CSV table of C-alpha atoms and ligand atoms in Angstrom, one decimal:
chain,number,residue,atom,x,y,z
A,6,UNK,CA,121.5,114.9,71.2
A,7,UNK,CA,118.5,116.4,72.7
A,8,UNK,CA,118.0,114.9,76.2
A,9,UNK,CA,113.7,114.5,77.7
A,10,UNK,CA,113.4,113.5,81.5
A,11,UNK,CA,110.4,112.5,83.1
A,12,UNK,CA,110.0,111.7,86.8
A,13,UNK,CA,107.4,108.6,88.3
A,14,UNK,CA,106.7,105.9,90.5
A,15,UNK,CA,105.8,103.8,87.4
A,16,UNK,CA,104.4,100.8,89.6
A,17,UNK,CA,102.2,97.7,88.0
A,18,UNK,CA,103.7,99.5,84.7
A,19,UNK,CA,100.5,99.8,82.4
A,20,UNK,CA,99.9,101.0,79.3
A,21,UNK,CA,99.2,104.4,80.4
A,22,UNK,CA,102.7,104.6,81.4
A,23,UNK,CA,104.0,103.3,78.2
A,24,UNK,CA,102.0,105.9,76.1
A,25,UNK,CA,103.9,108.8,78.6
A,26,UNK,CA,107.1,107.0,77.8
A,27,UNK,CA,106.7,106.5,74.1
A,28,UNK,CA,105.6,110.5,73.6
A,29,UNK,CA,108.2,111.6,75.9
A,30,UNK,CA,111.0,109.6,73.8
A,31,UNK,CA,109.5,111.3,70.9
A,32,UNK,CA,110.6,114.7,72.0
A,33,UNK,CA,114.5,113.7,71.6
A,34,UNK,CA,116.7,111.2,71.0
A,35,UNK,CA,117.6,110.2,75.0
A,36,UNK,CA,114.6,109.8,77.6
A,37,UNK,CA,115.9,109.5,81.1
A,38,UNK,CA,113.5,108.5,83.7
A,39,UNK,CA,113.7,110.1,87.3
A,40,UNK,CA,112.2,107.0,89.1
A,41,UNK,CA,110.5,107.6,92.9
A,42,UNK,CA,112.3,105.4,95.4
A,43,UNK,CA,110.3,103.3,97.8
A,44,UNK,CA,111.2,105.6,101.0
A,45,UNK,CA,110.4,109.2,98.9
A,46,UNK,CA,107.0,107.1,97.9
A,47,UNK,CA,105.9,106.1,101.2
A,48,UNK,CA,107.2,109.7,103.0
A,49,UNK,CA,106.0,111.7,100.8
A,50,UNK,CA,103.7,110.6,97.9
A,51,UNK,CA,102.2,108.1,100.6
A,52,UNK,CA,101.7,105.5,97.9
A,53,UNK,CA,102.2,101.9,98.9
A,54,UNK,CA,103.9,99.7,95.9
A,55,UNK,CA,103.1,96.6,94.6
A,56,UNK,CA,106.7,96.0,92.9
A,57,UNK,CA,109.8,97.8,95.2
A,58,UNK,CA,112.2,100.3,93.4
A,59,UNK,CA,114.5,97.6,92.4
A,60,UNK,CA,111.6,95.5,90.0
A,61,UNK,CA,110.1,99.0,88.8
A,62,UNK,CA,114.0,99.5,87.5
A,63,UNK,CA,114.2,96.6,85.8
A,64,UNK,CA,110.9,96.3,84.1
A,65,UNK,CA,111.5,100.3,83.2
A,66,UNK,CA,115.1,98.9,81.7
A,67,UNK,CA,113.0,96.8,79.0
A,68,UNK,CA,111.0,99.4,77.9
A,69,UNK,CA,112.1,100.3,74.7
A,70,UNK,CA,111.7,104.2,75.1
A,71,UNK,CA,113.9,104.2,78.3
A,72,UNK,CA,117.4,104.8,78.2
A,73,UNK,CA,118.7,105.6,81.6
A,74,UNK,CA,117.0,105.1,85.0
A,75,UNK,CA,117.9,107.3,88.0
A,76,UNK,CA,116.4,107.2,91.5
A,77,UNK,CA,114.3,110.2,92.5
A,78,UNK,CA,114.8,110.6,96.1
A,79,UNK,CA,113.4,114.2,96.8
A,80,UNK,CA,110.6,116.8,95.0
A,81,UNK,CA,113.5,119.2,95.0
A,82,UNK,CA,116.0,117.7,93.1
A,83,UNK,CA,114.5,118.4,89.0
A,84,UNK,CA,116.4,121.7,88.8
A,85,UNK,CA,119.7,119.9,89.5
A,86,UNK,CA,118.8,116.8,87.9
A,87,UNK,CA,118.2,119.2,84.2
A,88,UNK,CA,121.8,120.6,85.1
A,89,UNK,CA,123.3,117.0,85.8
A,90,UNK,CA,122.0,115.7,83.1
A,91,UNK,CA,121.9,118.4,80.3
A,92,UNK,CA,118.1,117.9,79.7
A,93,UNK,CA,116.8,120.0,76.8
A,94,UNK,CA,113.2,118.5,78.0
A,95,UNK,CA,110.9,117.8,80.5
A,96,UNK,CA,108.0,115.9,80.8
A,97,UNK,CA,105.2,114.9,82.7
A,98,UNK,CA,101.4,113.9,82.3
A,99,UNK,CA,98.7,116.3,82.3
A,100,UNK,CA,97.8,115.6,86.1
A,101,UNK,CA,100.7,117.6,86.8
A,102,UNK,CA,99.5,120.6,84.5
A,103,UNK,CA,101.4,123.9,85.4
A,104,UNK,CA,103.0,122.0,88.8
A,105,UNK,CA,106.1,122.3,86.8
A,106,UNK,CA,106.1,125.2,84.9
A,107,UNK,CA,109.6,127.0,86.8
A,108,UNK,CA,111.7,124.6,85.5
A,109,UNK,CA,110.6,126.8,81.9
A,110,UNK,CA,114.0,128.7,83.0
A,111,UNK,CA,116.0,125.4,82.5
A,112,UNK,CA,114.7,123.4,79.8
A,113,UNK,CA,111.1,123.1,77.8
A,114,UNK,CA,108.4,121.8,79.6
A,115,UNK,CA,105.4,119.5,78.2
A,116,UNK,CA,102.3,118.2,79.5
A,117,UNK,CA,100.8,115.0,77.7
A,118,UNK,CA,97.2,114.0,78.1
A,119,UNK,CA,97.0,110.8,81.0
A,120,UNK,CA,95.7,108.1,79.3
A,121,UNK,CA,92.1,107.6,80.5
A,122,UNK,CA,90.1,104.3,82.0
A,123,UNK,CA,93.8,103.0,83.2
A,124,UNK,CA,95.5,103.6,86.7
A,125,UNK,CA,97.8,101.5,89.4
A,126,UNK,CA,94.9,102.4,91.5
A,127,UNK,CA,92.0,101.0,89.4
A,128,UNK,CA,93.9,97.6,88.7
A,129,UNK,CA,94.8,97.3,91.8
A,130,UNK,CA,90.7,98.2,93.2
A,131,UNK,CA,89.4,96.0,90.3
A,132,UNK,CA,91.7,92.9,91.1
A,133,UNK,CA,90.6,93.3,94.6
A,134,UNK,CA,86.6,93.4,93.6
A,135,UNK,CA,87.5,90.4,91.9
A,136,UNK,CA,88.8,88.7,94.7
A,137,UNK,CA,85.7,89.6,97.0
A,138,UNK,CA,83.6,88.2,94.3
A,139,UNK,CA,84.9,84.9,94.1
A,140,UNK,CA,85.1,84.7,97.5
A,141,UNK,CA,81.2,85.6,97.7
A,142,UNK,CA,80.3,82.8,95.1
A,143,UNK,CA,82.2,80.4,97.2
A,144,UNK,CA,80.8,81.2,100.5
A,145,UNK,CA,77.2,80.6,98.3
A,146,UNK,CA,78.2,77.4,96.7
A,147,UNK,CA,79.1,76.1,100.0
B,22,C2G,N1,100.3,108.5,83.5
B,22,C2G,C1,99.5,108.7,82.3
B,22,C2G,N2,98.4,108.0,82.2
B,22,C2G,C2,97.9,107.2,83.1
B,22,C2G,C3,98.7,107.0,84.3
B,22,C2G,C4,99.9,107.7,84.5
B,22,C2G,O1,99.9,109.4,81.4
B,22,C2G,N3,96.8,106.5,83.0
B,22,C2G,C5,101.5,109.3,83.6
B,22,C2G,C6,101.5,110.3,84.8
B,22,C2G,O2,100.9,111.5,84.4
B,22,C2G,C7,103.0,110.5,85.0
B,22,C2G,C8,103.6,109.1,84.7
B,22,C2G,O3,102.6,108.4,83.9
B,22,C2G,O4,103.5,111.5,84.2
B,22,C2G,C9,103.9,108.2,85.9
B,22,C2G,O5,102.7,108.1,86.7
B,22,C2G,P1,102.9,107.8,88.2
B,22,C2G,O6,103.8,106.7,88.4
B,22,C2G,O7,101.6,107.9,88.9
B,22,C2G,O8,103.8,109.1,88.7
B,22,C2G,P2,103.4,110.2,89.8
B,22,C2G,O9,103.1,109.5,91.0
B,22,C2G,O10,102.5,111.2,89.2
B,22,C2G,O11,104.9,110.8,90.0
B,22,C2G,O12,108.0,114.2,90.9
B,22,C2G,C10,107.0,113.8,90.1
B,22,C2G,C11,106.4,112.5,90.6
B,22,C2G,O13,107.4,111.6,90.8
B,22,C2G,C12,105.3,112.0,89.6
């Protein structure tokens, strides 16, 4: 069985996300996902979440290319985690180009494209600009 891991905070799940998830299930037969826990996202990716760890889980869980969720608590822990779980590969979107490239010594690693126009930050930023516009018509309609 030939094991892929990729590693996320995977919040307002879009399909950006899904497209990572469905090419990194293509490249074996088991994709485990290393998912960020709310205190290592606030500490240390200082990204704020919509959904906590426990609803990103869950709405991970019914993606069909997902077979086992695991907490990532730490940047240091990918080296142990390929050990742990015998991962044969690694992937991550092509943001991270090259961040990633010691862990060649433990398994294979792959960069895929991002999928463009999409981000938790742009929904988020357009859903606000929405808000701010409807509250403008209002204040002009009185
Ligand atoms: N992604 C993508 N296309 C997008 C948005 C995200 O392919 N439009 C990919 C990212 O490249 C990443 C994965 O989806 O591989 C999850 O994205 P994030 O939740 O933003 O993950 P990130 O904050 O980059 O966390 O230790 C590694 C970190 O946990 C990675």
């Amino acid at each position: 069985m030939r094991r892929v891991i990729t590693y996320g905070t995977f919040d307002l799940l879009h399909y950006g996300h899904i497209n990572l998830l469905r090419r990194a299930k293509e490249q074996g037969d088991y994709l485990i996902v290393a998912l960020s826990e709310d205190e290592f996202n606030e500490k240390e990716k200082h990204k704020k979440c919509y959904f906590d760890y426990e609803e990103r889980k869950h709405l991970l869980e019914a993606v069909r290319y997902v077979d086992l969720v695991v907490p990532e608590k730490s940047w240091n822990q990918k080296v142990l985690d390929i050990q742990l779980y015998q991962v044969d590969v690694f992937v991550m979107g092509d943001d991270w180009e090259g961040k990633f490239d010691f862990l060649k010594d433990f398994c294979e690693v792959k960069y895929f494209k991002r999928t463009s126009m999409v981000s938790t930050t742009k929904i988020k930023s357009d859903l606000k600009d929405d808000i701010l516009d409807n509250m403008k018509e209002m204040r002009q309609d009185g």
